[in-house]
Short mmCIF file of C-alpha atoms and ligand atoms in Angstrom, two decimals:
data_model
loop_
_atom_site.label_atom_id
_atom_site.label_comp_id
_atom_site.label_asym_id
_atom_site.label_seq_id
_atom_site.Cartn_x
_atom_site.Cartn_y
_atom_site.Cartn_z
CA UNK A 27 -122.51 -12.74 -11.10
CA UNK A 28 -125.82 -11.57 -9.57
CA UNK A 29 -126.16 -8.48 -7.18
CA UNK A 30 -128.81 -9.06 -4.36
CA UNK A 31 -129.41 -5.38 -4.30
CA UNK A 32 -129.91 -4.65 -7.89
CA UNK A 33 -132.63 -6.76 -9.53
CA UNK A 34 -131.48 -5.89 -12.82
CA UNK A 35 -129.28 -6.88 -14.88
CA UNK A 36 -128.61 -5.44 -18.25
CA UNK A 37 -126.09 -7.60 -20.45
CA UNK A 38 -124.99 -6.10 -23.63
CA UNK A 39 -122.32 -8.95 -23.93
CA UNK A 40 -123.75 -10.26 -27.30
CA UNK A 41 -125.09 -13.51 -27.39
CA UNK A 42 -126.93 -14.64 -30.71
CA UNK A 43 -128.57 -17.19 -32.72
CA UNK A 44 -125.24 -18.39 -33.66
CA UNK A 45 -124.43 -19.77 -30.16
CA UNK A 46 -127.51 -21.54 -30.20
CA UNK A 47 -127.28 -24.78 -31.77
CA UNK A 48 -130.26 -27.14 -32.77
CA UNK A 49 -133.56 -25.87 -31.78
CA UNK A 50 -134.07 -24.20 -35.17
CA UNK A 51 -137.70 -24.42 -35.03
CA UNK A 52 -137.89 -22.66 -31.79
CA UNK A 53 -135.48 -19.87 -33.36
CA UNK A 54 -137.92 -19.45 -36.61
CA UNK A 55 -140.81 -18.92 -34.16
CA UNK A 56 -138.64 -15.99 -32.65
CA UNK A 57 -137.78 -14.31 -35.78
CA UNK A 58 -140.98 -12.35 -35.91
CA UNK A 59 -140.17 -10.64 -32.66
CA UNK A 60 -136.68 -9.68 -33.54
CA UNK A 61 -138.04 -8.08 -36.78
CA UNK A 62 -140.37 -6.30 -34.43
CA UNK A 63 -137.49 -5.20 -31.88
CA UNK A 64 -135.35 -4.01 -34.88
CA UNK A 65 -137.97 -1.46 -36.44
CA UNK A 66 -140.77 -1.22 -34.00
CA UNK A 67 -141.85 1.68 -36.14
CA UNK A 68 -142.09 -0.08 -39.72
CA UNK A 69 -143.35 -3.38 -38.28
CA UNK A 70 -146.49 -1.73 -36.75
CA UNK A 71 -146.85 0.43 -40.11
CA UNK A 72 -146.81 -2.57 -42.27
CA UNK A 73 -149.82 -3.89 -39.92
CA UNK A 74 -147.66 -6.70 -37.81
CA UNK A 75 -149.50 -7.64 -34.98
CA UNK A 76 -146.98 -7.32 -32.15
CA UNK A 77 -147.18 -9.78 -28.84
CA UNK A 78 -146.69 -8.12 -25.62
CA UNK A 79 -145.01 -11.30 -24.61
CA UNK A 80 -143.44 -14.90 -25.66
CA UNK A 81 -143.16 -17.59 -23.17
CA UNK A 82 -140.55 -20.23 -23.82
CA UNK A 83 -141.83 -23.60 -22.69
CA UNK A 84 -139.38 -26.47 -22.14
CA UNK A 85 -137.19 -29.05 -19.56
CA UNK A 86 -134.22 -27.68 -17.80
CA UNK A 87 -131.18 -26.86 -19.80
CA UNK A 88 -132.75 -27.18 -23.07
CA UNK A 89 -131.46 -23.82 -23.74
CA UNK A 90 -134.32 -21.25 -22.81
CA UNK A 91 -132.17 -18.93 -21.01
CA UNK A 92 -129.64 -18.85 -23.74
CA UNK A 93 -132.20 -18.41 -26.52
CA UNK A 94 -133.71 -15.52 -24.59
CA UNK A 95 -130.55 -13.63 -24.76
CA UNK A 96 -130.00 -14.19 -28.16
CA UNK A 97 -133.14 -12.66 -29.22
CA UNK A 98 -131.75 -9.70 -27.77
CA UNK A 99 -128.48 -10.27 -29.16
CA UNK A 100 -130.22 -10.88 -32.74
CA UNK A 101 -132.21 -7.67 -32.55
CA UNK A 102 -129.26 -5.66 -31.16
CA UNK A 103 -131.37 -4.39 -28.31
CA UNK A 104 -130.13 -4.57 -24.50
CA UNK A 105 -132.28 -6.80 -22.16
CA UNK A 106 -133.03 -6.72 -18.39
CA UNK A 107 -133.73 -10.12 -16.83
CA UNK A 108 -135.08 -10.97 -13.25
CA UNK A 109 -135.24 -14.72 -12.13
CA UNK A 110 -137.03 -17.36 -9.84
CA UNK A 111 -134.76 -16.66 -6.84
CA UNK A 112 -135.00 -12.89 -7.43
CA UNK A 113 -138.85 -13.39 -6.61
CA UNK A 114 -138.34 -15.48 -3.27
CA UNK A 115 -137.66 -13.08 -0.36
CA UNK A 116 -138.86 -12.94 2.96
CA UNK A 117 -140.57 -9.71 3.03
CA UNK A 118 -143.72 -8.76 0.95
CA UNK A 119 -143.54 -6.36 -1.57
CA UNK A 120 -139.74 -6.85 -2.40
CA UNK A 121 -140.75 -8.91 -5.53
CA UNK A 122 -143.66 -6.52 -6.70
CA UNK A 123 -141.02 -3.48 -6.34
CA UNK A 124 -138.34 -5.32 -8.41
CA UNK A 125 -141.15 -6.11 -11.15
CA UNK A 126 -142.03 -2.64 -11.03
CA UNK A 127 -138.25 -1.58 -11.36
CA UNK A 128 -137.80 -3.82 -13.87
CA UNK A 129 -140.65 -2.16 -16.17
CA UNK A 130 -139.51 1.08 -15.60
CA UNK A 131 -135.92 0.56 -16.97
CA UNK A 132 -137.46 -1.38 -20.06
CA UNK A 133 -139.57 1.36 -21.12
CA UNK A 134 -136.55 3.62 -20.59
CA UNK A 135 -134.51 1.66 -22.82
CA UNK A 136 -137.29 0.31 -25.48
CA UNK A 137 -137.05 -1.14 -27.28
CA UNK A 138 -135.81 -4.04 -25.44
CA UNK A 139 -136.55 -7.19 -23.92
CA UNK A 140 -137.42 -8.14 -20.53
CA UNK A 141 -136.48 -11.63 -19.44
CA UNK A 142 -138.27 -13.42 -16.95
CA UNK A 143 -136.68 -16.62 -16.17
CA UNK A 144 -138.63 -19.52 -14.31
CA UNK A 145 -141.79 -17.55 -14.24
CA UNK A 146 -143.37 -20.43 -12.24
CA UNK A 147 -141.70 -19.10 -9.03
CA UNK A 148 -144.04 -16.40 -9.20
CA UNK A 149 -146.62 -17.41 -11.55
CA UNK A 150 -147.73 -20.40 -10.29
CA UNK A 151 -151.53 -21.42 -10.03
CA UNK A 152 -153.05 -19.90 -6.67
CA UNK A 153 -153.86 -23.05 -4.93
CA UNK A 154 -155.64 -22.02 -2.15
CA UNK A 155 -152.51 -21.87 0.06
CA UNK A 156 -151.98 -18.09 0.67
CA UNK A 157 -148.62 -16.93 -0.33
CA UNK A 158 -149.04 -13.17 0.16
CA UNK A 159 -145.30 -12.35 -1.47
CA UNK A 160 -145.80 -14.58 -4.44
CA UNK A 161 -149.61 -12.82 -5.03
CA UNK A 162 -148.22 -9.22 -5.11
CA UNK A 163 -145.36 -10.09 -7.14
CA UNK A 164 -147.71 -12.07 -9.62
CA UNK A 165 -150.23 -9.20 -9.29
CA UNK A 166 -147.51 -6.48 -10.24
CA UNK A 167 -146.58 -8.29 -13.18
CA UNK A 168 -150.02 -8.62 -14.45
CA UNK A 169 -150.24 -4.69 -13.93
CA UNK A 170 -147.16 -3.93 -15.69
CA UNK A 171 -148.15 -6.07 -18.70
CA UNK A 172 -151.19 -4.88 -18.95
CA UNK A 173 -150.03 -1.20 -18.54
CA UNK A 174 -147.46 -0.88 -21.78
CA UNK A 175 -148.80 -0.51 -25.31
CA UNK A 176 -147.86 -3.49 -27.36
CA UNK A 177 -146.05 -0.95 -30.15
CA UNK A 178 -144.11 0.58 -27.16
CA UNK A 179 -140.95 -1.74 -28.37
CA UNK A 180 -140.85 -3.99 -25.02
CA UNK A 181 -141.14 -7.48 -25.28
CA UNK A 182 -141.44 -10.00 -22.12
CA UNK A 183 -139.98 -13.30 -22.78
CA UNK A 184 -140.45 -15.74 -19.95
CA UNK A 185 -139.18 -19.26 -19.35
CA UNK A 186 -140.39 -22.11 -17.82
CA UNK A 187 -140.32 -25.53 -17.58
CA UNK A 188 -144.38 -26.44 -17.53
CA UNK A 189 -147.19 -24.43 -18.70
CA UNK A 190 -149.84 -26.45 -16.88
CA UNK A 191 -148.62 -24.88 -13.51
CA UNK A 192 -148.82 -21.76 -14.42
CA UNK A 193 -151.84 -19.06 -13.57
CA UNK A 194 -154.33 -18.76 -15.96
CA UNK A 195 -154.45 -14.91 -15.83
CA UNK A 196 -150.56 -14.85 -17.50
CA UNK A 197 -151.26 -16.69 -20.41
CA UNK A 198 -154.96 -14.43 -20.84
CA UNK A 199 -154.93 -12.70 -24.41
CA UNK A 200 -152.48 -9.72 -24.28
CA UNK A 201 -150.27 -10.94 -22.12
CA UNK A 202 -148.11 -13.79 -23.06
CA UNK A 203 -149.97 -14.47 -26.40
CA UNK A 204 -146.64 -16.65 -27.78
CA UNK A 205 -145.89 -19.54 -27.08
CA UNK A 206 -142.41 -21.42 -28.23
CA UNK A 207 -141.81 -25.15 -27.10
CA UNK A 208 -138.14 -25.87 -26.66
CA UNK A 209 -137.45 -29.44 -26.81
CA UNK A 210 -134.92 -31.65 -25.72
CA UNK A 211 -132.57 -31.98 -28.87
CA UNK A 212 -133.16 -34.66 -31.41
CA UNK A 213 -130.01 -36.49 -32.55
CA UNK A 214 -128.86 -34.30 -35.35
CA UNK A 215 -129.29 -31.36 -33.16
CA UNK A 216 -127.21 -33.24 -30.10
CA UNK A 217 -124.57 -33.42 -32.86
CA UNK A 218 -124.70 -29.67 -33.92
CA UNK A 219 -124.41 -28.88 -29.94
CA UNK A 220 -121.66 -31.25 -29.65
CA UNK A 221 -120.02 -29.75 -32.80
CA UNK A 222 -120.09 -26.30 -31.18
CA UNK A 223 -118.50 -27.16 -27.97
CA UNK A 224 -116.11 -29.71 -29.39
CA UNK A 225 -114.62 -27.35 -31.84
CA UNK A 226 -113.45 -25.13 -29.17
CA UNK A 227 -111.17 -27.69 -27.93
CA UNK A 228 -108.11 -29.83 -29.47
CA UNK A 229 -110.01 -32.88 -30.84
CA UNK A 230 -110.22 -36.38 -32.84
CA UNK A 231 -114.04 -37.14 -32.56
CA UNK A 232 -117.01 -37.60 -34.65
CA UNK A 233 -119.90 -35.74 -32.93
CA UNK A 234 -122.45 -38.21 -34.31
CA UNK A 235 -121.11 -41.39 -32.32
CA UNK A 236 -121.43 -39.05 -29.20
CA UNK A 237 -124.92 -37.73 -30.36
CA UNK A 238 -125.66 -41.70 -30.28
CA UNK A 239 -124.54 -42.41 -27.17
CA UNK A 240 -126.49 -39.36 -25.40
CA UNK A 241 -130.35 -39.96 -25.97
CA UNK A 242 -131.83 -38.05 -23.46
CA UNK A 243 -129.42 -35.35 -22.65
CA UNK A 244 -130.24 -31.55 -23.06
CA UNK A 245 -128.00 -28.76 -24.33
CA UNK A 246 -126.28 -28.03 -21.03
CA UNK A 247 -125.50 -31.74 -20.12
CA UNK A 248 -123.86 -31.88 -23.73
CA UNK A 249 -121.97 -28.90 -23.05
CA UNK A 250 -121.21 -30.55 -19.52
CA UNK A 251 -120.13 -33.37 -21.19
CA UNK A 252 -117.40 -32.02 -23.79
CA UNK A 253 -116.19 -30.23 -21.20
CA UNK A 254 -115.67 -33.17 -18.71
CA UNK A 255 -114.06 -35.03 -21.67
CA UNK A 256 -111.65 -32.05 -22.33
CA UNK A 257 -110.68 -31.93 -18.53
CA UNK A 258 -110.06 -35.86 -18.56
CA UNK A 259 -107.85 -35.64 -21.55
CA UNK A 260 -105.93 -32.86 -20.12
CA UNK A 261 -105.54 -34.64 -17.17
CA UNK A 262 -104.38 -38.05 -19.06
CA UNK A 263 -101.89 -35.65 -20.89
CA UNK A 264 -103.31 -36.77 -24.20
CA UNK A 265 -103.32 -33.70 -26.74
CA UNK A 266 -106.57 -34.49 -28.19
CA UNK A 267 -109.97 -35.60 -26.84
CA UNK A 268 -111.46 -38.54 -28.32
CA UNK A 269 -114.22 -40.92 -27.75
CA UNK A 270 -112.63 -42.82 -25.05
CA UNK A 271 -112.74 -39.74 -22.80
CA UNK A 272 -116.62 -39.66 -23.53
CA UNK A 273 -117.14 -43.13 -23.02
CA UNK A 274 -115.07 -42.45 -19.28
CA UNK A 275 -116.97 -39.00 -18.29
CA UNK A 276 -120.25 -40.20 -19.57
CA UNK A 277 -122.00 -41.64 -16.21
CA UNK A 278 -120.43 -38.79 -14.42
CA UNK A 279 -121.94 -36.38 -16.45
CA UNK A 280 -125.45 -38.37 -16.21
CA UNK A 281 -125.47 -38.90 -12.82
CA UNK A 282 -123.56 -36.19 -11.19
CA UNK A 283 -120.69 -38.86 -9.86
CA UNK A 284 -119.07 -42.04 -10.81
CA UNK A 285 -121.77 -44.11 -10.75
CA UNK A 286 -120.46 -47.64 -10.86
CA UNK A 287 -117.99 -47.37 -7.99
CA UNK A 288 -120.89 -46.03 -5.69
CA UNK A 289 -123.62 -48.57 -6.04
CA UNK A 290 -125.05 -50.82 -3.63
CA UNK A 291 -125.61 -54.41 -4.18
CA UNK A 292 -129.33 -53.61 -4.42
CA UNK A 293 -128.68 -50.84 -7.09
CA UNK A 294 -126.29 -53.09 -9.19
CA UNK A 295 -129.08 -55.62 -9.38
CA UNK A 296 -131.47 -52.84 -10.47
CA UNK A 297 -129.02 -51.64 -13.24
CA UNK A 298 -128.59 -55.20 -14.39
CA UNK A 299 -132.35 -55.90 -14.81
CA UNK A 300 -132.53 -52.53 -16.57
CA UNK A 301 -129.70 -53.02 -18.87
CA UNK A 302 -131.03 -56.43 -19.51
CA UNK A 303 -134.66 -55.27 -20.30
CA UNK A 304 -132.92 -52.79 -22.70
CA UNK A 305 -130.86 -55.02 -24.54
CA UNK A 306 -133.65 -57.56 -25.01
CA UNK A 307 -136.11 -55.03 -26.05
CA UNK A 308 -133.23 -53.30 -28.58
CA UNK A 309 -133.26 -56.97 -29.99
CA UNK A 310 -136.80 -57.46 -30.25
CA UNK A 311 -137.75 -53.97 -32.08
CA UNK A 312 -134.15 -54.18 -34.08
CA UNK A 313 -132.99 -50.87 -32.56
CA UNK A 314 -129.59 -49.75 -31.83
CA UNK A 315 -129.19 -50.10 -28.12
CA UNK A 316 -128.09 -46.34 -27.34
CA UNK A 317 -131.62 -45.57 -28.81
CA UNK A 318 -133.25 -46.76 -25.63
CA UNK A 319 -133.69 -44.82 -22.65
P1 ADP B 402 -132.56 -23.38 -19.81
O1 ADP B 402 -132.79 -21.79 -19.40
O2 ADP B 402 -133.60 -24.01 -20.48
O3 ADP B 402 -132.72 -24.11 -18.20
P2 ADP B 402 -130.22 -22.56 -20.34
O4 ADP B 402 -130.40 -21.66 -21.50
O5 ADP B 402 -129.89 -22.39 -18.98
O6 ADP B 402 -131.22 -23.79 -20.44
O7 ADP B 402 -128.83 -23.65 -20.59
C1 ADP B 402 -127.72 -23.80 -20.06
C2 ADP B 402 -126.43 -23.82 -20.81
O8 ADP B 402 -126.43 -24.86 -21.69
C3 ADP B 402 -126.41 -22.74 -21.73
O9 ADP B 402 -125.91 -21.44 -21.03
C4 ADP B 402 -125.38 -23.24 -22.89
O10 ADP B 402 -124.25 -23.33 -22.18
C5 ADP B 402 -125.89 -24.69 -22.68
N1 ADP B 402 -126.75 -25.15 -23.77
C6 ADP B 402 -127.89 -25.39 -23.80
N2 ADP B 402 -128.55 -25.42 -24.73
C7 ADP B 402 -127.99 -25.10 -25.67
C8 ADP B 402 -128.06 -25.12 -27.17
N3 ADP B 402 -129.52 -25.56 -27.98
N4 ADP B 402 -127.02 -24.66 -27.84
C9 ADP B 402 -125.79 -24.53 -27.30
N5 ADP B 402 -125.52 -24.62 -25.91
C10 ADP B 402 -126.85 -25.09 -25.35
#
């Protein structure tokens, strides 16, 4: 687990692009950064222009953190990370000190990547309400970003759910120049993610069927779904996980609890109305029911 004392997590346990299913486009856009990290000198000699930072933008659970680790794994360089909760400290100066340490480590170990998870925790637009700690941390980050040469072999990869909440200073030229959007998985991508997790357990399951009934699921919830289905199979002493297990756990994964049994009459009414609306829409537009959110 993450220690409170040390802000740095260097992790050499390798994650690669193979561990990230789907989101092929996002992966492609990161190839260049990987090439650079592999051979910074060669890359610059050939006239490649290296960004100092890339920002991964996408809904929670779409695999941004996983992707950031995979960049390091693909390039076979270490990574150092800091996350949203590390920034939220009671004492002014702690966040800034952590950022400083992070870059000291980074420079010592270049080529490497520095991962800043949930950068919005520190990089939110300054909204009038003063928050000295956050401001000090953000300023330190800006100083560090400006203070290393882009050829030095450090790439800062940040992740956020929303780009429009970020302070424009972070997005200025020469800082986080690359934006990579990480979208919710498409049906085909959901199938790819499901397959990855399904293959880890004994199964009799067509992933396409599950992909069809999981519109709107992100990578994290798909992984959780397979896990829940496998646990259910185990509890029921079935030796393979199958589609029935998925039907039984889907609501639990989607809503975090066994929804149907816990609804009030009012909630049931809403749900019935909603499902009816879906049925009518599906019929009207001739779409499969599962396609509707
Ligand atoms: P984010 O940083 O976007 O919130 P994470 O990278 O933390 O999402 O994803 C949480 C977990 O969900 C991952 O550790 C992984 O187990 C699973 N996951 C998410 N997206 C994918 C994906 N595209 N392929 C495989 N696993 C995924």
